Amino acid sequence: MTETTETTGAAVVAVGQNDHGDPAGEHDGPHGYASDKTGYLKRMRRIEGQVRGIARMIDEDVYCIDVLTQVSAVTKALQAVSLALVEDHLGHCVVDAAKESDEAGAAKVREASEAIARLVRM
Amino acid sequence: MTETTETTGAAVVAVGQNDHGDPAGEHDGPHGYASDKTGYLKRMRRIEGQVRGIARMIDEDVYCIDVLTQVSAVTKALQAVSLALVEDHLGHCVVDAAKESDEAGAAKVREASEAIARLVRM
Amino acid sequence: MTETTETTGAAVVAVGQNDHGDPAGEHDGPHGYASDKTGYLKRMRRIEGQVRGIARMIDEDVYCIDVLTQVSAVTKALQAVSLALVEDHLGHCVVDAAKESDEAGAAKVREASEAIARLVRM
Amino acid sequence: MTETTETTGAAVVAVGQNDHGDPAGEHDGPHGYASDKTGYLKRMRRIEGQVRGIARMIDEDVYCIDVLTQVSAVTKALQAVSLALVEDHLGHCVVDAAKESDEAGAAKVREASEAIARLVRM
C-alpha cells in the first residue's frame, strides 16, 4: 500500500498543534494520555481497520443498514476514545494546573469544558 | 505497509452481511447509496487518513485537547456519512418498499427506525 | 396555577406551524402520531414533572452530579419521544407520500432527513 | 396550582440524593452551580414552559416535523444546562478536591468523567 491518503492525514495533524496561540513549550510536559500511549495507539489502529472495513462493505454493495450499523460502531469506538482522553486530561493536566494556581486551574477548566461541549454537541 | 489491520477489518465486515436472517438475495438489488458509491468511498478514504493522523498525533505527544478536537472532527465526519446513508436508504429502499406493499413498507420503516435510534443513542 | 411560563410556551408553539411556507391545509390530515396521541401527551406530562423536579433539586442545593444525572435522564426521555415521532412519521406521512407520487415521496424523505440530522447533531 | 405531576417529579428527586453511598454531609458545602442558582432556575422554568408547549402542539395536532423541531430545541436547551453544570462542577468541586489531596482529586475526576460519559452516550 502506497499510503496515498498520507497527505490528508498530515494536513489534519498540522491543524492541531499550535492553533491556539500558546507560547512554545507550554504543553511540553507529559500529557494526560502519556501513561497509556500504547493502549491509545492500539485503539486507533483498530478503528483504522474498521474504517477500511466499511469502505470495503460499500465497495462490495453490502446492504445499507449493515453499513450503517458498522458506521455507528466505529463512531461509538471513537467516542470511547474521546471519553478516555477527557478523563486522562482532567486527571492530569487539569488537576496539576489546579494545584499550581487558581488562574492556571480556571484556564484549564475553561479549555476542557469547551472540548467536552464539542463532544456532546457533535 | 503490510496491512496488519486487514484481519480486524475483515472480521468486522463478516458481521455485517447476513445476521438478520434474510433469505439470500433479498438485498441483492442496487442499494440506497449505489448512485454515489464513489463519493462514499472517497469520504471513507479521507476518514481513514484522518484516523491515521490521530494515531500520529498521539505518537508525537501532541497536546490532549488538540487530539480531542481532531477525534471530534472525525466523529462528526462519520456521523455525516451515517446521515447521508440514512437519507439514501429512506429515498430508495424505504420508498420502494412502501410502493410494493404495506407490509414491506412497514418492515423497512421499522428497520430504518432502529438504525436511526442507534445513531442518536450513540 | 398562574401559568407564568405560558407566554414562553406559546411563543415557541407559534414558531412551529407555518414557517416552511406550506400552502394552508397541506398538513391537515391525521399526523403520524395521531394513533397514539394520548401516549405522547402522557410522556410529555411526565417529562414536565421531571423538569420541575430538577428545578427543585437546584433550589434545594442537591449535589451537582445528582442534578446532572437527572438532566441526562430527562434528555434521554426527550430523545425517546423524538425517535418515536420519527418512526411514526416515516410509517405514516413518508409512506403515504411515497405511494402518492415520486415527487411527494422525495420531498417527505428530504424533510425527514433534515429532522433526523437535527436529532443526531443535537 | 394543583401539581398533579408532583408525584412523578418528587419520585425522581428521591433517586438523586444519596444513592452513591456518601456519608451524610459530604456534599454539604456550596455546590458548583451555587453562584448562579437564579440563572439555572430561570433556565429550568423556561424549559418547563417549552415542554408544556410541546404537549400543546401535540394536543392541537401540529405537523410531526414541527413537533420534532421543537423537541430537538428543548433537548438542546437541556444539554446546554448539562454543559454549564459540568463546567461549574469542574471549576469548583473538582478544582477544590485537587487542591485538598491527590485521592480527593482522583475521586472527583472519576465521578465527573462518568457524568460526562452519560452526557455523551445519551
Tab-separated table of C-alpha atoms in Angstrom:
chain	number	residue	atom	x	y	z
A	1	MET	CA	0.000	0.000	0.000
A	2	THR	CA	1.481	3.289	-1.049
A	3	GLU	CA	-0.211	5.424	1.594
A	4	THR	CA	-1.997	7.726	-0.785
A	5	THR	CA	-4.087	9.188	1.992
A	6	GLU	CA	-0.986	10.186	3.918
A	7	THR	CA	-1.307	13.763	2.710
A	8	THR	CA	-4.823	14.159	4.073
A	9	GLY	CA	-3.756	12.793	7.404
A	10	ALA	CA	-0.750	15.060	7.556
A	11	ALA	CA	-2.800	18.136	6.727
A	12	VAL	CA	-5.153	17.281	9.542
A	13	VAL	CA	-2.338	16.899	12.023
A	14	ALA	CA	-0.906	20.237	11.013
A	15	VAL	CA	-4.057	21.982	12.214
A	16	GLY	CA	-3.752	20.540	15.637
A	17	GLN	CA	-0.573	21.692	17.088
A	18	ASN	CA	-0.263	25.386	17.551
A	19	ASP	CA	-3.541	26.986	16.556
A	20	HIS	CA	-4.443	28.297	19.997
A	21	GLY	CA	-1.565	30.715	20.153
A	22	ASP	CA	0.172	29.062	23.072
A	23	PRO	CA	3.700	30.144	23.666
A	24	ALA	CA	6.034	27.373	22.557
A	25	GLY	CA	6.679	24.879	25.254
A	26	GLU	CA	3.538	25.375	27.320
A	27	HIS	CA	2.277	21.882	26.632
A	28	ASP	CA	5.680	20.245	26.570
A	29	GLY	CA	5.357	18.042	29.638
A	30	PRO	CA	3.949	14.523	29.534
A	31	HIS	CA	0.279	14.661	28.551
A	32	GLY	CA	-2.770	13.173	30.156
A	33	TYR	CA	-2.671	10.135	27.877
A	34	ALA	CA	1.089	9.534	28.239
A	35	SER	CA	0.727	6.680	30.712
A	36	ASP	CA	-1.293	4.644	28.235
A	37	LYS	CA	0.064	5.750	24.873
A	38	THR	CA	0.355	2.160	23.648
A	39	GLY	CA	-3.257	1.467	24.553
A	40	TYR	CA	-4.456	4.535	22.647
A	41	LEU	CA	-2.340	3.703	19.607
A	42	LYS	CA	-3.772	0.193	19.579
A	43	ARG	CA	-7.322	1.505	19.704
A	44	MET	CA	-6.652	3.915	16.843
A	45	ARG	CA	-5.145	1.121	14.696
A	46	ARG	CA	-8.212	-0.954	15.362
A	47	ILE	CA	-10.508	1.923	14.389
A	48	GLU	CA	-8.448	2.470	11.233
A	49	GLY	CA	-9.044	-1.182	10.307
A	50	GLN	CA	-12.767	-0.783	10.936
A	51	VAL	CA	-12.946	2.309	8.748
A	52	ARG	CA	-11.208	0.383	5.985
A	53	GLY	CA	-13.717	-2.419	6.561
A	54	ILE	CA	-16.612	-0.008	5.967
A	55	ALA	CA	-15.089	1.167	2.688
A	56	ARG	CA	-14.881	-2.478	1.653
A	57	MET	CA	-18.531	-3.064	2.622
A	58	ILE	CA	-19.573	-0.138	0.404
A	59	ASP	CA	-17.359	-1.357	-2.404
A	60	GLU	CA	-18.971	-4.818	-2.195
A	61	ASP	CA	-22.527	-3.389	-2.155
A	62	VAL	CA	-23.390	-4.604	1.338
A	63	TYR	CA	-26.925	-3.676	2.438
A	64	CYS	CA	-27.249	-0.020	3.639
A	65	ILE	CA	-28.481	-0.908	7.112
A	66	ASP	CA	-25.497	-3.182	7.716
A	67	VAL	CA	-23.120	-0.433	6.613
A	68	LEU	CA	-24.938	1.967	8.946
A	69	THR	CA	-24.626	-0.442	11.868
A	70	GLN	CA	-20.907	-0.620	11.288
A	71	VAL	CA	-20.530	3.169	10.974
A	72	SER	CA	-22.369	3.518	14.297
A	73	ALA	CA	-19.998	1.004	15.908
A	74	VAL	CA	-16.942	2.940	14.767
A	75	THR	CA	-18.450	6.250	15.881
A	76	LYS	CA	-19.033	4.687	19.285
A	77	ALA	CA	-15.423	3.458	19.431
A	78	LEU	CA	-14.212	6.987	18.644
A	79	GLN	CA	-16.426	8.454	21.352
A	80	ALA	CA	-14.989	5.959	23.841
A	81	VAL	CA	-11.504	7.202	22.906
A	82	SER	CA	-12.679	10.799	23.428
A	83	LEU	CA	-14.101	9.994	26.855
A	84	ALA	CA	-10.881	8.256	27.895
A	85	LEU	CA	-8.855	11.256	26.689
A	86	VAL	CA	-11.104	13.624	28.655
A	87	GLU	CA	-10.719	11.575	31.826
A	88	ASP	CA	-6.926	11.381	31.439
A	89	HIS	CA	-6.811	15.102	30.718
A	90	LEU	CA	-8.874	16.012	33.785
A	91	GLY	CA	-6.868	13.655	35.977
A	92	HIS	CA	-3.505	15.014	34.913
A	93	CYS	CA	-3.448	18.394	33.169
A	94	VAL	CA	-6.449	19.944	34.965
A	95	VAL	CA	-5.569	18.576	38.409
A	96	ASP	CA	-1.937	19.706	38.027
A	97	ALA	CA	-2.989	23.175	36.936
A	98	ALA	CA	-5.407	23.439	39.876
A	99	LYS	CA	-2.567	22.696	42.283
A	100	GLU	CA	-0.336	25.243	40.566
A	101	SER	CA	-2.584	28.307	40.796
A	102	ASP	CA	-6.202	29.436	40.660
A	103	GLU	CA	-5.665	31.121	37.308
A	104	ALA	CA	-3.997	28.062	35.758
A	105	GLY	CA	-6.791	25.835	37.074
A	106	ALA	CA	-9.525	28.114	35.778
A	107	ALA	CA	-7.905	28.327	32.326
A	108	LYS	CA	-7.642	24.523	32.034
A	109	VAL	CA	-11.240	24.046	33.214
A	110	ARG	CA	-12.426	26.502	30.580
A	111	GLU	CA	-10.480	24.726	27.849
A	112	ALA	CA	-11.640	21.257	28.967
A	113	SER	CA	-15.264	22.402	29.106
A	114	GLU	CA	-15.086	23.646	25.528
A	115	ALA	CA	-13.696	20.282	24.415
A	116	ILE	CA	-16.488	18.461	26.277
A	117	ALA	CA	-19.061	20.703	24.607
A	118	ARG	CA	-17.657	19.799	21.167
A	119	LEU	CA	-18.030	16.154	22.164
A	120	VAL	CA	-21.630	16.465	23.308
A	121	ARG	CA	-22.803	18.781	20.531
A	122	MET	CA	-21.226	16.559	17.909
B	1	MET	CA	2.562	-1.092	4.594
B	2	THR	CA	1.748	-4.724	5.215
B	3	GLU	CA	-1.886	-4.215	6.146
B	4	THR	CA	-1.700	-5.830	9.529
B	5	THR	CA	-5.082	-4.487	10.474
B	6	GLU	CA	-6.681	-6.184	7.499
B	7	THR	CA	-7.872	-9.034	9.683
B	8	THR	CA	-9.767	-6.744	12.018
B	9	GLY	CA	-11.425	-5.019	9.111
B	10	ALA	CA	-12.412	-8.301	7.506
B	11	ALA	CA	-13.845	-9.642	10.752
B	12	VAL	CA	-15.954	-6.557	11.011
B	13	VAL	CA	-17.297	-6.928	7.516
B	14	ALA	CA	-18.191	-10.534	8.177
B	15	VAL	CA	-20.632	-9.495	10.872
B	16	GLY	CA	-22.488	-7.238	8.543
B	17	GLN	CA	-23.903	-9.255	5.800
B	18	ASN	CA	-26.381	-11.883	6.828
B	19	ASP	CA	-27.007	-11.592	10.531
B	20	HIS	CA	-30.640	-10.565	10.292
B	21	GLY	CA	-31.784	-13.835	8.859
B	22	ASP	CA	-32.816	-12.513	5.495
B	23	PRO	CA	-33.326	-15.071	2.826
B	24	ALA	CA	-30.403	-14.932	0.440
B	25	GLY	CA	-30.899	-12.423	-2.276
B	26	GLU	CA	-33.384	-10.151	-0.564
B	27	HIS	CA	-30.995	-7.212	-0.537
B	28	ASP	CA	-29.405	-8.025	-3.874
B	29	GLY	CA	-30.661	-5.057	-5.838
B	30	PRO	CA	-28.820	-1.751	-6.024
B	31	HIS	CA	-28.743	-0.154	-2.571
B	32	GLY	CA	-29.630	3.319	-1.424
B	33	TYR	CA	-26.057	4.503	-1.718
B	34	ALA	CA	-25.413	2.913	-5.130
B	35	SER	CA	-25.835	6.158	-7.067
B	36	ASP	CA	-22.976	7.763	-5.178
B	37	LYS	CA	-20.702	4.855	-4.335
B	38	THR	CA	-17.616	6.760	-5.475
B	39	GLY	CA	-18.493	9.676	-3.250
B	40	TYR	CA	-18.915	7.421	-0.211
B	41	LEU	CA	-15.666	5.575	-0.907
B	42	LYS	CA	-13.847	8.887	-1.165
B	43	ARG	CA	-15.262	10.036	2.181
B	44	MET	CA	-14.235	6.781	3.857
B	45	ARG	CA	-10.671	7.048	2.479
B	46	ARG	CA	-10.489	10.577	3.823
B	47	ILE	CA	-11.721	9.445	7.241
B	48	GLU	CA	-9.184	6.617	7.203
B	49	GLY	CA	-6.422	9.180	6.635
B	50	GLN	CA	-7.756	11.309	9.500
B	51	VAL	CA	-7.797	8.319	11.853
B	52	ARG	CA	-4.188	7.584	10.904
B	53	GLY	CA	-3.434	11.265	11.536
B	54	ILE	CA	-4.789	10.986	15.086
B	55	ALA	CA	-2.598	7.951	15.790
B	56	ARG	CA	0.370	10.015	14.623
B	57	MET	CA	-0.637	12.927	16.890
B	58	ILE	CA	-0.711	10.558	19.865
B	59	ASP	CA	2.600	9.033	18.846
B	60	GLU	CA	4.150	12.510	18.667
B	61	ASP	CA	2.726	13.546	22.066
B	62	VAL	CA	0.523	16.303	20.737
B	63	TYR	CA	-1.457	18.128	23.455
B	64	CYS	CA	-4.571	16.185	24.649
B	65	ILE	CA	-7.042	18.911	23.758
B	66	ASP	CA	-5.745	19.069	20.183
B	67	VAL	CA	-6.071	15.289	19.861
B	68	LEU	CA	-9.617	15.553	21.246
B	69	THR	CA	-10.518	18.267	18.752
B	70	GLN	CA	-9.370	16.018	15.948
B	71	VAL	CA	-11.241	12.966	17.296
B	72	SER	CA	-14.400	15.114	17.447
B	73	ALA	CA	-13.870	16.185	13.836
B	74	VAL	CA	-13.597	12.571	12.654
B	75	THR	CA	-16.629	11.531	14.701
B	76	LYS	CA	-18.547	14.346	13.027
B	77	ALA	CA	-17.400	13.198	9.590
B	78	LEU	CA	-18.627	9.668	10.362
B	79	GLN	CA	-21.976	10.977	11.539
B	80	ALA	CA	-22.316	12.933	8.305
B	81	VAL	CA	-21.749	9.680	6.406
B	82	SER	CA	-24.423	7.995	8.547
B	83	LEU	CA	-26.924	10.760	7.857
B	84	ALA	CA	-26.264	10.561	4.127
B	85	LEU	CA	-26.710	6.771	4.219
B	86	VAL	CA	-29.999	7.170	6.109
B	87	GLU	CA	-31.297	9.672	3.579
B	88	ASP	CA	-30.299	7.480	0.620
B	89	HIS	CA	-31.841	4.466	2.344
B	90	LEU	CA	-35.139	6.242	3.003
B	91	GLY	CA	-35.232	7.645	-0.514
B	92	HIS	CA	-34.650	4.308	-2.205
B	93	CYS	CA	-35.185	1.182	-0.117
B	94	VAL	CA	-37.981	2.526	2.104
B	95	VAL	CA	-39.829	4.372	-0.657
B	96	ASP	CA	-39.592	1.319	-2.970
B	97	ALA	CA	-40.888	-0.991	-0.238
B	98	ALA	CA	-43.762	1.396	0.511
B	99	LYS	CA	-44.837	1.281	-3.136
B	100	GLU	CA	-44.586	-2.529	-3.171
B	101	SER	CA	-46.883	-3.329	-0.249
B	102	ASP	CA	-47.983	-2.112	3.165
B	103	GLU	CA	-46.168	-4.957	4.900
B	104	ALA	CA	-42.914	-4.376	3.035
B	105	GLY	CA	-43.113	-0.654	3.793
B	106	ALA	CA	-43.796	-1.223	7.487
B	107	ALA	CA	-40.897	-3.682	7.797
B	108	LYS	CA	-38.455	-1.246	6.197
B	109	VAL	CA	-39.675	1.644	8.364
B	110	ARG	CA	-39.153	-0.474	11.476
B	111	GLU	CA	-35.643	-1.417	10.403
B	112	ALA	CA	-34.718	2.151	9.448
B	113	SER	CA	-36.049	3.469	12.761
B	114	GLU	CA	-33.874	1.060	14.683
B	115	ALA	CA	-30.821	2.210	12.721
B	116	ILE	CA	-31.704	5.852	13.418
B	117	ALA	CA	-32.053	5.057	17.132
B	118	ARG	CA	-28.546	3.531	17.138
B	119	LEU	CA	-27.314	6.741	15.536
B	120	VAL	CA	-28.967	9.040	18.064
B	121	ARG	CA	-28.243	6.958	21.163
B	122	MET	CA	-24.653	6.531	20.118
C	1	MET	CA	-51.766	27.827	38.637
C	2	THR	CA	-50.885	31.179	37.246
C	3	GLU	CA	-49.028	29.816	34.223
C	4	THR	CA	-46.298	32.385	34.181
C	5	THR	CA	-44.366	30.383	31.658
C	6	GLU	CA	-47.370	30.213	29.370
C	7	THR	CA	-46.012	33.037	27.264
C	8	THR	CA	-42.759	31.269	26.575
C	9	GLY	CA	-44.573	28.097	25.644
C	10	ALA	CA	-46.977	29.929	23.391
C	11	ALA	CA	-44.189	31.799	21.628
C	12	VAL	CA	-42.474	28.528	20.962
C	13	VAL	CA	-45.586	26.948	19.535
C	14	ALA	CA	-46.131	29.923	17.270
C	15	VAL	CA	-42.842	29.236	15.514
C	16	GLY	CA	-43.825	25.721	14.671
C	17	GLN	CA	-46.779	25.814	12.451
C	18	ASN	CA	-46.277	27.615	9.221
C	19	ASP	CA	-42.649	28.561	8.899
C	20	HIS	CA	-41.882	26.306	5.973
C	21	GLY	CA	-44.154	28.108	3.598
C	22	ASP	CA	-46.574	25.262	3.100
C	23	PRO	CA	-49.821	26.175	1.496
C	24	ALA	CA	-52.549	26.124	4.127
C	25	GLY	CA	-54.061	22.738	4.564
C	26	GLU	CA	-51.176	20.601	3.327
C	27	HIS	CA	-50.605	19.012	6.717
C	28	ASP	CA	-54.260	18.931	7.703
C	29	GLY	CA	-54.758	15.191	7.720
C	30	PRO	CA	-54.145	12.984	10.730
C	31	HIS	CA	-50.450	13.019	11.598
C	32	GLY	CA	-48.014	10.217	12.211
C	33	TYR	CA	-48.504	10.398	15.961
C	34	ALA	CA	-52.311	10.604	15.809
C	35	SER	CA	-52.852	6.948	16.686
C	36	ASP	CA	-51.076	7.373	19.997
C	37	LYS	CA	-51.769	10.971	20.918
C	38	THR	CA	-52.697	10.004	24.467
C	39	GLY	CA	-49.433	8.127	24.919
C	40	TYR	CA	-47.392	11.088	23.703
C	41	LEU	CA	-49.291	13.527	25.916
C	42	LYS	CA	-48.680	11.287	28.914
C	43	ARG	CA	-44.949	11.153	28.174
C	44	MET	CA	-44.751	14.931	27.847
C	45	ARG	CA	-46.600	15.435	31.184
C	46	ARG	CA	-44.145	13.072	32.821
C	47	ILE	CA	-41.192	14.958	31.334
C	48	GLU	CA	-42.710	18.239	32.514
C	49	GLY	CA	-42.817	16.809	36.048
C	50	GLN	CA	-39.193	15.707	35.775
C	51	VAL	CA	-38.100	19.157	34.610
C	52	ARG	CA	-39.906	20.669	37.585
C	53	GLY	CA	-38.144	18.103	39.778
C	54	ILE	CA	-34.750	19.288	38.520
C	55	ALA	CA	-35.600	22.897	39.337
C	56	ARG	CA	-36.474	21.744	42.845
C	57	MET	CA	-33.176	19.850	43.147
C	58	ILE	CA	-31.277	23.020	42.229
C	59	ASP	CA	-33.376	25.079	44.607
C	60	GLU	CA	-32.592	22.631	47.431
C	61	ASP	CA	-28.840	22.620	46.660
C	62	VAL	CA	-28.654	18.956	45.672
C	63	TYR	CA	-25.142	17.818	44.674
C	64	CYS	CA	-24.156	18.826	41.077
C	65	ILE	CA	-23.553	15.283	39.883
C	66	ASP	CA	-27.012	14.176	41.016
C	67	VAL	CA	-28.596	17.116	39.215
C	68	LEU	CA	-26.564	16.192	36.118
C	69	THR	CA	-27.723	12.565	36.289
C	70	GLN	CA	-31.309	13.734	36.362
C	71	VAL	CA	-30.821	16.202	33.467
C	72	SER	CA	-29.320	13.319	31.439
C	73	ALA	CA	-32.349	11.145	32.248
C	74	VAL	CA	-34.762	13.814	31.018
C	75	THR	CA	-32.703	14.446	27.883
C	76	LYS	CA	-32.862	10.718	27.199
C	77	ALA	CA	-36.636	10.699	27.699
C	78	LEU	CA	-36.972	13.561	25.189
C	79	GLN	CA	-34.803	11.727	22.675
C	80	ALA	CA	-37.007	8.658	23.054
C	81	VAL	CA	-40.019	10.843	22.205
C	82	SER	CA	-38.148	12.175	19.157
C	83	LEU	CA	-37.333	8.668	17.948
C	84	ALA	CA	-40.943	7.565	18.370
C	85	LEU	CA	-42.130	10.651	16.444
C	86	VAL	CA	-39.647	9.888	13.652
C	87	GLU	CA	-40.829	6.295	13.385
C	88	ASP	CA	-44.500	7.308	13.338
C	89	HIS	CA	-43.721	9.988	10.764
C	90	LEU	CA	-41.860	7.578	8.470
C	91	GLY	CA	-44.570	4.941	8.850
C	92	HIS	CA	-47.412	7.287	8.008
C	93	CYS	CA	-46.529	10.583	6.322
C	94	VAL	CA	-43.488	9.352	4.353
C	95	VAL	CA	-45.031	6.017	3.310
C	96	ASP	CA	-48.271	7.748	2.239
C	97	ALA	CA	-46.353	10.318	0.218
C	98	ALA	CA	-44.281	7.574	-1.446
C	99	LYS	CA	-47.469	5.854	-2.584
C	100	GLU	CA	-48.900	9.136	-3.861
C	101	SER	CA	-46.077	10.160	-6.206
C	102	ASP	CA	-42.304	10.110	-6.630
C	103	GLU	CA	-42.079	13.857	-6.071
C	104	ALA	CA	-44.194	13.756	-2.894
C	105	GLY	CA	-42.117	10.850	-1.572
C	106	ALA	CA	-38.813	12.579	-2.326
C	107	ALA	CA	-39.951	15.804	-0.645
C	108	LYS	CA	-41.011	13.978	2.527
C	109	VAL	CA	-37.759	11.985	2.620
C	110	ARG	CA	-35.774	15.220	2.343
C	111	GLU	CA	-37.745	16.832	5.150
C	112	ALA	CA	-37.496	13.765	7.410
C	113	SER	CA	-33.752	13.510	6.808
C	114	GLU	CA	-33.272	17.100	7.889
C	115	ALA	CA	-35.216	16.432	11.081
C	116	ILE	CA	-33.117	13.318	11.754
C	117	ALA	CA	-29.933	15.351	11.229
C	118	ARG	CA	-31.114	17.902	13.821
C	119	LEU	CA	-31.663	14.994	16.197
C	120	VAL	CA	-28.232	13.476	15.675
C	121	ARG	CA	-26.278	16.734	15.613
C	122	MET	CA	-28.035	17.958	18.709
D	1	MET	CA	-51.511	25.034	41.104
D	2	THR	CA	-52.709	21.509	41.611
D	3	GLU	CA	-49.360	19.894	40.835
D	4	THR	CA	-50.702	16.629	39.529
D	5	THR	CA	-47.268	15.717	38.244
D	6	GLU	CA	-45.716	16.490	41.613
D	7	THR	CA	-45.518	12.806	42.462
D	8	THR	CA	-43.511	11.995	39.384
D	9	GLY	CA	-41.167	14.894	39.996
D	10	ALA	CA	-40.714	14.012	43.658
D	11	ALA	CA	-40.022	10.379	42.902
D	12	VAL	CA	-37.356	11.490	40.510
D	13	VAL	CA	-35.715	13.762	43.047
D	14	ALA	CA	-35.659	10.998	45.611
D	15	VAL	CA	-33.403	8.924	43.407
D	16	GLY	CA	-30.819	11.633	43.185
D	17	GLN	CA	-29.630	12.418	46.608
D	18	ASN	CA	-27.918	9.612	48.405
D	19	ASP	CA	-27.577	6.717	46.033
D	20	HIS	CA	-23.790	6.790	45.849
D	21	GLY	CA	-23.341	5.872	49.479
D	22	ASP	CA	-21.747	9.114	50.553
D	23	PRO	CA	-21.613	9.686	54.237
D	24	ALA	CA	-24.123	12.336	55.189
D	25	GLY	CA	-22.723	15.785	54.899
D	26	GLU	CA	-20.015	15.130	52.340
D	27	HIS	CA	-21.642	17.316	49.704
D	28	ASP	CA	-22.979	19.906	52.136
D	29	GLY	CA	-20.885	22.863	51.078
D	30	PRO	CA	-21.910	25.277	48.330
D	31	HIS	CA	-22.044	23.415	45.018
D	32	GLY	CA	-20.541	24.245	41.668
D	33	TYR	CA	-23.733	25.908	40.476
D	34	ALA	CA	-24.326	27.902	43.692
D	35	SER	CA	-23.016	31.172	42.273
D	36	ASP	CA	-25.651	31.184	39.548
D	37	LYS	CA	-28.577	29.366	41.141
D	38	THR	CA	-31.014	32.005	39.939
D	39	GLY	CA	-29.767	31.662	36.377
D	40	TYR	CA	-30.194	27.888	36.440
D	41	LEU	CA	-33.672	28.113	37.970
D	42	LYS	CA	-34.686	30.568	35.258
D	43	ARG	CA	-33.437	28.229	32.530
D	44	MET	CA	-35.326	25.285	34.038
D	45	ARG	CA	-38.561	27.320	34.234
D	46	ARG	CA	-38.122	28.242	30.598
D	47	ILE	CA	-37.571	24.613	29.628
D	48	GLU	CA	-40.640	23.605	31.638
D	49	GLY	CA	-42.690	26.106	29.611
D	50	GLN	CA	-41.267	24.714	26.372
D	51	VAL	CA	-42.142	21.135	27.383
D	52	ARG	CA	-45.685	22.283	28.111
D	53	GLY	CA	-45.689	23.984	24.714
D	54	ILE	CA	-44.832	20.686	23.007
D	55	ALA	CA	-47.698	18.914	24.779
D	56	ARG	CA	-49.980	21.646	23.475
D	57	MET	CA	-48.631	21.218	19.920
D	58	ILE	CA	-49.422	17.503	20.083
D	59	ASP	CA	-52.846	18.183	21.541
D	60	GLU	CA	-53.567	20.607	18.685
D	61	ASP	CA	-52.360	18.142	16.016
D	62	VAL	CA	-49.461	20.261	14.826
D	63	TYR	CA	-47.442	18.653	11.999
D	64	CYS	CA	-44.966	15.932	13.210
D	65	ILE	CA	-41.887	17.636	11.821
D	66	ASP	CA	-42.707	20.857	13.650
D	67	VAL	CA	-43.190	18.960	16.906
D	68	LEU	CA	-39.856	17.222	16.270
D	69	THR	CA	-38.091	20.537	15.675
D	70	GLN	CA	-39.382	21.793	18.986
D	71	VAL	CA	-38.390	18.599	20.856
D	72	SER	CA	-34.880	18.999	19.401
D	73	ALA	CA	-34.745	22.604	20.604
D	74	VAL	CA	-35.670	21.601	24.155
D	75	THR	CA	-33.180	18.712	24.135
D	76	LYS	CA	-30.530	21.218	23.072
D	77	ALA	CA	-31.501	23.580	25.886
D	78	LEU	CA	-31.184	20.725	28.402
D	79	GLN	CA	-27.767	19.785	27.028
D	80	ALA	CA	-26.642	23.390	27.410
D	81	VAL	CA	-27.698	23.222	31.067
D	82	SER	CA	-25.721	19.979	31.466
D	83	LEU	CA	-22.619	21.523	29.935
D	84	ALA	CA	-22.870	24.557	32.206
D	85	LEU	CA	-23.279	22.270	35.242
D	86	VAL	CA	-20.206	20.257	34.172
D	87	GLU	CA	-18.126	23.402	33.797
D	88	ASP	CA	-19.240	24.772	37.181
D	89	HIS	CA	-18.589	21.377	38.762
D	90	LEU	CA	-15.079	21.124	37.308
D	91	GLY	CA	-14.281	24.705	38.260
D	92	HIS	CA	-15.400	24.336	41.861
D	93	CYS	CA	-15.791	20.791	43.218
D	94	VAL	CA	-13.030	19.156	41.132
D	95	VAL	CA	-10.530	22.004	41.492
D	96	ASP	CA	-11.159	22.206	45.266
D	97	ALA	CA	-10.696	18.458	45.676
D	98	ALA	CA	-7.472	18.553	43.638
D	99	LYS	CA	-6.071	21.179	46.000
D	100	GLU	CA	-7.148	19.144	49.029
D	101	SER	CA	-5.415	15.848	48.218
D	102	ASP	CA	-4.461	13.548	45.348
D	103	GLU	CA	-7.048	10.968	46.399
D	104	ALA	CA	-9.855	13.509	46.678
D	105	GLY	CA	-8.920	14.927	43.260
D	106	ALA	CA	-8.805	11.499	41.637
D	107	ALA	CA	-12.190	10.512	43.106
D	108	LYS	CA	-13.851	13.683	41.806
D	109	VAL	CA	-12.282	13.275	38.362
D	110	ARG	CA	-13.595	9.722	38.191
D	111	GLU	CA	-17.091	10.813	39.180
D	112	ALA	CA	-17.099	13.766	36.762
D	113	SER	CA	-15.881	11.549	33.910
D	114	GLU	CA	-18.762	9.147	34.467
D	115	ALA	CA	-21.227	12.016	34.358
D	116	ILE	CA	-19.665	13.303	31.134
D	117	ALA	CA	-19.923	9.802	29.630
D	118	ARG	CA	-23.655	9.699	30.447
D	119	LEU	CA	-23.961	13.043	28.689
D	120	VAL	CA	-22.137	11.950	25.552
D	121	ARG	CA	-23.655	8.469	25.313
D	122	MET	CA	-27.110	9.851	25.833
